[in-house]
PDB file of C-alpha atoms in Angstrom:
ATOM      1  CA  MET A  24     -37.202  26.054  -5.771  1.00  0.00           C
ATOM      2  CA  LYS A  25     -38.098  22.742  -7.131  1.00  0.00           C
ATOM      3  CA  VAL A  26     -36.025  20.158  -5.881  1.00  0.00           C
ATOM      4  CA  ALA A  27     -36.086  16.464  -6.608  1.00  0.00           C
ATOM      5  CA  PHE A  28     -35.480  13.806  -3.762  1.00  0.00           C
ATOM      6  CA  LEU A  29     -34.713  10.771  -5.517  1.00  0.00           C
ATOM      7  CA  VAL A  30     -34.987   7.813  -3.498  1.00  0.00           C
ATOM      8  CA  ALA A  31     -35.170   3.869  -4.185  1.00  0.00           C
ATOM      9  CA  PRO A  32     -38.933   2.122  -3.577  1.00  0.00           C
ATOM     10  CA  GLU A  33     -37.472   0.937   0.183  1.00  0.00           C
ATOM     11  CA  GLY A  34     -34.222   1.407   2.250  1.00  0.00           C
ATOM     12  CA  VAL A  35     -33.755   5.083   2.707  1.00  0.00           C
ATOM     13  CA  GLU A  36     -32.973   6.414   5.840  1.00  0.00           C
ATOM     14  CA  GLN A  37     -36.076   8.336   6.998  1.00  0.00           C
ATOM     15  CA  VAL A  38     -34.041  11.108   9.220  1.00  0.00           C
ATOM     16  CA  GLU A  39     -32.024  12.147   5.545  1.00  0.00           C
ATOM     17  CA  LEU A  40     -35.113  12.032   3.866  1.00  0.00           C
ATOM     18  CA  THR A  41     -37.307  14.290   6.604  1.00  0.00           C
ATOM     19  CA  ASP A  42     -34.972  16.879   7.532  1.00  0.00           C
ATOM     20  CA  PRO A  43     -33.847  18.089   4.282  1.00  0.00           C
ATOM     21  CA  TRP A  44     -37.390  18.138   2.769  1.00  0.00           C
ATOM     22  CA  GLN A  45     -38.596  20.162   5.626  1.00  0.00           C
ATOM     23  CA  ALA A  46     -35.933  22.350   5.134  1.00  0.00           C
ATOM     24  CA  VAL A  47     -36.622  22.598   1.169  1.00  0.00           C
ATOM     25  CA  ARG A  48     -40.268  23.564   2.714  1.00  0.00           C
ATOM     26  CA  ASP A  49     -39.035  26.183   4.914  1.00  0.00           C
ATOM     27  CA  ALA A  50     -37.180  27.725   2.818  1.00  0.00           C
ATOM     28  CA  GLY A  51     -40.393  28.161   0.320  1.00  0.00           C
ATOM     29  CA  GLY A  52     -38.976  25.740  -2.149  1.00  0.00           C
ATOM     30  CA  THR A  53     -40.847  22.795  -3.408  1.00  0.00           C
ATOM     31  CA  PRO A  54     -39.794  19.364  -2.902  1.00  0.00           C
ATOM     32  CA  ARG A  55     -40.960  16.289  -4.848  1.00  0.00           C
ATOM     33  CA  LEU A  56     -40.130  12.546  -4.455  1.00  0.00           C
ATOM     34  CA  VAL A  57     -38.998  10.743  -7.374  1.00  0.00           C
ATOM     35  CA  SER A  58     -38.751   6.936  -7.373  1.00  0.00           C
ATOM     36  CA  THR A  59     -38.131   3.974  -9.356  1.00  0.00           C
ATOM     37  CA  LYS A  60     -41.213   2.674  -9.428  1.00  0.00           C
ATOM     38  CA  PRO A  61     -44.756   4.488  -8.305  1.00  0.00           C
ATOM     39  CA  GLY A  62     -47.024   4.210  -5.160  1.00  0.00           C
ATOM     40  CA  ARG A  63     -45.652   4.492  -1.630  1.00  0.00           C
ATOM     41  CA  ILE A  64     -41.588   4.365  -0.630  1.00  0.00           C
ATOM     42  CA  GLN A  65     -40.568   2.412   2.188  1.00  0.00           C
ATOM     43  CA  ALA A  66     -38.289   4.449   4.777  1.00  0.00           C
ATOM     44  CA  PHE A  67     -36.299   3.401   7.683  1.00  0.00           C
ATOM     45  CA  ASP A  68     -34.645   4.152  10.867  1.00  0.00           C
ATOM     46  CA  HIS A  69     -31.561   2.040  10.795  1.00  0.00           C
ATOM     47  CA  LEU A  70     -32.576  -1.196  10.270  1.00  0.00           C
ATOM     48  CA  ASP A  71     -35.844  -1.028  10.925  1.00  0.00           C
ATOM     49  CA  LYS A  72     -38.954  -0.317   9.156  1.00  0.00           C
ATOM     50  CA  ALA A  73     -40.588   3.230   9.370  1.00  0.00           C
ATOM     51  CA  ASP A  74     -42.776   5.012   7.584  1.00  0.00           C
ATOM     52  CA  THR A  75     -43.706   4.768   4.349  1.00  0.00           C
ATOM     53  CA  PHE A  76     -44.121   8.144   1.701  1.00  0.00           C
ATOM     54  CA  GLU A  77     -46.909   8.586  -1.330  1.00  0.00           C
ATOM     55  CA  VAL A  78     -44.212   9.203  -4.585  1.00  0.00           C
ATOM     56  CA  ASP A  79     -44.573  12.119  -6.566  1.00  0.00           C
ATOM     57  CA  GLN A  80     -42.939  11.354  -9.776  1.00  0.00           C
ATOM     58  CA  VAL A  81     -41.457   7.745 -11.327  1.00  0.00           C
ATOM     59  CA  VAL A  82     -38.031   8.451 -12.292  1.00  0.00           C
ATOM     60  CA  LYS A  83     -38.307   7.223 -15.716  1.00  0.00           C
ATOM     61  CA  ASP A  84     -41.079  10.221 -16.399  1.00  0.00           C
ATOM     62  CA  ALA A  85     -38.947  12.894 -14.609  1.00  0.00           C
ATOM     63  CA  THR A  86     -36.589  15.247 -16.385  1.00  0.00           C
ATOM     64  CA  VAL A  87     -34.076  17.427 -15.104  1.00  0.00           C
ATOM     65  CA  GLY A  88     -35.114  20.447 -16.584  1.00  0.00           C
ATOM     66  CA  GLU A  89     -38.400  20.117 -14.413  1.00  0.00           C
ATOM     67  CA  TYR A  90     -36.005  20.847 -11.270  1.00  0.00           C
ATOM     68  CA  ASP A  91     -33.639  23.015  -9.966  1.00  0.00           C
ATOM     69  CA  ALA A  92     -31.681  20.868  -7.637  1.00  0.00           C
ATOM     70  CA  LEU A  93     -31.066  17.289  -6.365  1.00  0.00           C
ATOM     71  CA  VAL A  94     -30.861  15.837  -2.853  1.00  0.00           C
ATOM     72  CA  LEU A  95     -29.968  11.858  -2.498  1.00  0.00           C
ATOM     73  CA  PRO A  96     -30.936  11.056   0.721  1.00  0.00           C
ATOM     74  CA  GLY A  97     -28.916   8.251   2.397  1.00  0.00           C
ATOM     75  CA  GLY A  98     -29.711   4.838   3.707  1.00  0.00           C
ATOM     76  CA  VAL A  99     -27.388   1.447   3.211  1.00  0.00           C
ATOM     77  CA  ALA A 100     -30.142  -0.240   0.845  1.00  0.00           C
ATOM     78  CA  ASN A 101     -31.549   3.166  -0.806  1.00  0.00           C
ATOM     79  CA  PRO A 102     -28.165   4.080  -3.218  1.00  0.00           C
ATOM     80  CA  ASP A 103     -27.504   0.051  -3.668  1.00  0.00           C
ATOM     81  CA  PHE A 104     -31.081   0.047  -5.261  1.00  0.00           C
ATOM     82  CA  LEU A 105     -30.733   2.970  -7.265  1.00  0.00           C
ATOM     83  CA  ARG A 106     -27.605   2.573  -8.833  1.00  0.00           C
ATOM     84  CA  LEU A 107     -28.512  -0.850 -10.482  1.00  0.00           C
ATOM     85  CA  ASP A 108     -31.532   1.457 -12.130  1.00  0.00           C
ATOM     86  CA  LYS A 109     -30.095   2.865 -15.302  1.00  0.00           C
ATOM     87  CA  ALA A 110     -33.021   5.972 -15.314  1.00  0.00           C
ATOM     88  CA  ALA A 111     -32.177   6.864 -11.850  1.00  0.00           C
ATOM     89  CA  VAL A 112     -28.379   7.074 -12.494  1.00  0.00           C
ATOM     90  CA  ALA A 113     -28.965   8.871 -15.425  1.00  0.00           C
ATOM     91  CA  PHE A 114     -31.426  11.163 -13.818  1.00  0.00           C
ATOM     92  CA  ALA A 115     -28.639  11.802 -11.313  1.00  0.00           C
ATOM     93  CA  LYS A 116     -26.144  12.238 -13.808  1.00  0.00           C
ATOM     94  CA  GLY A 117     -28.250  14.772 -15.327  1.00  0.00           C
ATOM     95  CA  PHE A 118     -28.071  17.303 -12.727  1.00  0.00           C
ATOM     96  CA  PHE A 119     -24.175  17.669 -13.130  1.00  0.00           C
ATOM     97  CA  ASP A 120     -24.116  17.602 -16.986  1.00  0.00           C
ATOM     98  CA  ALA A 121     -26.852  20.625 -16.410  1.00  0.00           C
ATOM     99  CA  GLY A 122     -24.703  22.259 -13.915  1.00  0.00           C
ATOM    100  CA  LYS A 123     -27.327  21.624 -11.591  1.00  0.00           C
ATOM    101  CA  PRO A 124     -26.189  21.522  -7.626  1.00  0.00           C
ATOM    102  CA  VAL A 125     -26.621  17.863  -5.931  1.00  0.00           C
ATOM    103  CA  ALA A 126     -26.773  17.242  -2.141  1.00  0.00           C
ATOM    104  CA  ALA A 127     -25.756  13.563  -1.009  1.00  0.00           C
ATOM    105  CA  ILE A 128     -25.637  12.190   2.604  1.00  0.00           C
ATOM    106  CA  CYS A 129     -24.504   9.214   4.138  1.00  0.00           C
ATOM    107  CA  HIS A 130     -24.324   6.174   1.596  1.00  0.00           C
ATOM    108  CA  ALA A 131     -25.710   8.339  -1.200  1.00  0.00           C
ATOM    109  CA  PRO A 132     -22.801   8.783  -3.304  1.00  0.00           C
ATOM    110  CA  TRP A 133     -22.979   5.457  -4.376  1.00  0.00           C
ATOM    111  CA  THR A 134     -25.344   6.355  -6.559  1.00  0.00           C
ATOM    112  CA  LEU A 135     -22.728   9.276  -7.728  1.00  0.00           C
ATOM    113  CA  VAL A 136     -20.034   6.617  -8.172  1.00  0.00           C
ATOM    114  CA  GLU A 137     -22.228   4.930 -10.453  1.00  0.00           C
ATOM    115  CA  ALA A 138     -23.135   8.044 -12.470  1.00  0.00           C
ATOM    116  CA  ASP A 139     -19.119   8.818 -12.776  1.00  0.00           C
ATOM    117  CA  VAL A 140     -19.663  11.678 -11.736  1.00  0.00           C
ATOM    118  CA  VAL A 141     -16.934  12.091  -8.759  1.00  0.00           C
ATOM    119  CA  ARG A 142     -13.718  11.862 -10.927  1.00  0.00           C
ATOM    120  CA  GLY A 143     -11.975  15.365  -9.883  1.00  0.00           C
ATOM    121  CA  ARG A 144     -14.506  16.087  -6.985  1.00  0.00           C
ATOM    122  CA  THR A 145     -14.224  16.184  -2.818  1.00  0.00           C
ATOM    123  CA  LEU A 146     -16.902  14.682  -0.797  1.00  0.00           C
ATOM    124  CA  THR A 147     -17.183  13.535   2.148  1.00  0.00           C
ATOM    125  CA  SER A 148     -20.078   9.995   2.923  1.00  0.00           C
ATOM    126  CA  TRP A 149     -20.266   7.473   5.255  1.00  0.00           C
ATOM    127  CA  PRO A 150     -16.583   6.325   5.532  1.00  0.00           C
ATOM    128  CA  SER A 151     -17.284   2.759   4.549  1.00  0.00           C
ATOM    129  CA  LEU A 152     -17.824   4.630   0.673  1.00  0.00           C
ATOM    130  CA  ARG A 153     -14.411   6.165   0.837  1.00  0.00           C
ATOM    131  CA  THR A 154     -12.578   3.296  -1.441  1.00  0.00           C
ATOM    132  CA  ASP A 155     -15.411   3.440  -3.890  1.00  0.00           C
ATOM    133  CA  ILE A 156     -15.194   7.495  -4.239  1.00  0.00           C
ATOM    134  CA  THR A 157     -11.347   6.942  -4.063  1.00  0.00           C
ATOM    135  CA  ASN A 158     -11.827   4.477  -7.048  1.00  0.00           C
ATOM    136  CA  ALA A 159     -14.140   6.610  -8.956  1.00  0.00           C
ATOM    137  CA  GLY A 160     -11.335   9.148  -8.636  1.00  0.00           C
ATOM    138  CA  GLY A 161     -12.832  11.383  -6.566  1.00  0.00           C
ATOM    139  CA  THR A 162     -11.064  12.764  -3.148  1.00  0.00           C
ATOM    140  CA  TRP A 163     -12.606  11.545   0.090  1.00  0.00           C
ATOM    141  CA  VAL A 164     -12.772  14.067   3.365  1.00  0.00           C
ATOM    142  CA  ASP A 165     -14.024  13.174   6.939  1.00  0.00           C
ATOM    143  CA  GLU A 166     -16.051  16.475   7.524  1.00  0.00           C
ATOM    144  CA  GLN A 167     -19.192  17.403   8.641  1.00  0.00           C
ATOM    145  CA  VAL A 168     -20.256  18.979   5.586  1.00  0.00           C
ATOM    146  CA  LYS A 169     -18.324  19.183   2.183  1.00  0.00           C
ATOM    147  CA  VAL A 170     -18.989  21.829  -0.665  1.00  0.00           C
ATOM    148  CA  CYS A 171     -17.386  21.169  -3.739  1.00  0.00           C
ATOM    149  CA  THR A 172     -17.766  23.711  -6.797  1.00  0.00           C
ATOM    150  CA  SER A 173     -14.755  22.244  -8.486  1.00  0.00           C
ATOM    151  CA  GLY A 174     -17.016  20.913 -11.288  1.00  0.00           C
ATOM    152  CA  PRO A 175     -20.260  22.742 -13.304  1.00  0.00           C
ATOM    153  CA  ALA A 176     -22.943  21.804 -10.625  1.00  0.00           C
ATOM    154  CA  ALA A 177     -21.956  22.244  -6.899  1.00  0.00           C
ATOM    155  CA  LEU A 178     -21.744  18.722  -4.886  1.00  0.00           C
ATOM    156  CA  ILE A 179     -23.159  19.104  -1.056  1.00  0.00           C
ATOM    157  CA  THR A 180     -22.288  15.915   0.651  1.00  0.00           C
ATOM    158  CA  SER A 181     -22.224  14.727   4.358  1.00  0.00           C
ATOM    159  CA  ARG A 182     -21.035  12.076   6.264  1.00  0.00           C
ATOM    160  CA  LYS A 183     -24.018  10.912   8.722  1.00  0.00           C
ATOM    161  CA  PRO A 184     -27.462  12.103  10.315  1.00  0.00           C
ATOM    162  CA  ASP A 185     -25.345  13.836  13.052  1.00  0.00           C
ATOM    163  CA  ASP A 186     -24.474  16.031  10.092  1.00  0.00           C
ATOM    164  CA  LEU A 187     -28.059  16.929   9.445  1.00  0.00           C
ATOM    165  CA  LYS A 188     -27.681  20.659   9.947  1.00  0.00           C
ATOM    166  CA  ALA A 189     -24.920  22.034   8.570  1.00  0.00           C
ATOM    167  CA  PHE A 190     -26.025  19.505   5.397  1.00  0.00           C
ATOM    168  CA  ARG A 191     -29.190  22.017   5.152  1.00  0.00           C
ATOM    169  CA  GLU A 192     -27.347  24.994   5.477  1.00  0.00           C
ATOM    170  CA  ALA A 193     -25.225  24.418   2.822  1.00  0.00           C
ATOM    171  CA  PHE A 194     -27.200  22.726   0.631  1.00  0.00           C
ATOM    172  CA  LEU A 195     -29.809  25.613   1.242  1.00  0.00           C
ATOM    173  CA  GLU A 196     -27.141  27.995   0.415  1.00  0.00           C
ATOM    174  CA  GLU A 197     -26.066  26.479  -2.610  1.00  0.00           C
ATOM    175  CA  PHE A 198     -29.367  26.056  -4.095  1.00  0.00           C
ATOM    176  CA  SER A 199     -30.712  29.819  -3.486  1.00  0.00           C
ATOM    177  CA  LYS A 200     -27.569  31.148  -5.501  1.00  0.00           C
ATOM    178  CA  THR A 201     -28.812  28.438  -8.156  1.00  0.00           C
ATOM    179  CA  THR A 202     -32.731  29.658  -8.529  1.00  0.00           C
ATOM    180  CA  LYS A 203     -31.247  33.289  -8.020  1.00  0.00           C
ATOM    181  CA  GLY A 204     -28.953  32.904 -11.064  1.00  0.00           C
ATOM    182  CA  SER A 205     -31.789  31.190 -12.809  1.00  0.00           C
ATOM    183  CA  ALA A 206     -33.981  33.936 -12.005  1.00  0.00           C
ATOM    184  CA  SER A 207     -32.216  36.938 -13.472  1.00  0.00           C
TER     185      SER A 207
END
């Protein structure tokens, strides 16, 4: 299982990157950090700078075909930067077009709103995104984790770092269904 973690050069909530990343590794998968620029990305602990992480691939050079699934970590600034990058939005949309699962936590669904892939889907997020999701044609729910399979690609969403345990369990289950399906 090869999983893309799409993040902006700065603004990602560190725990929403590192916790799911470790879950993919623990499940025997290969996580890869994809960003809009090469080099290192700056993670944050809320509004404070945290660690930096090496970018594995620039999004303009990445293809959906290289990956089995996509994780979109949150952070307030991270998805706001991503939604302004056409290649990042197209990359995220490509997973839906290909029927590959996508997991997004906290503010990350902003990128999905920009990609116009929440229409007809039920998802959760940080509460401030409720209006954006509703205006984009999605149904917002206040749940720890929501798995929506009403489209060609499973969409797994959670609200905040406190939901990480449920988030990683749900996305690992959905990701494993996809990789088992592609292996047979």
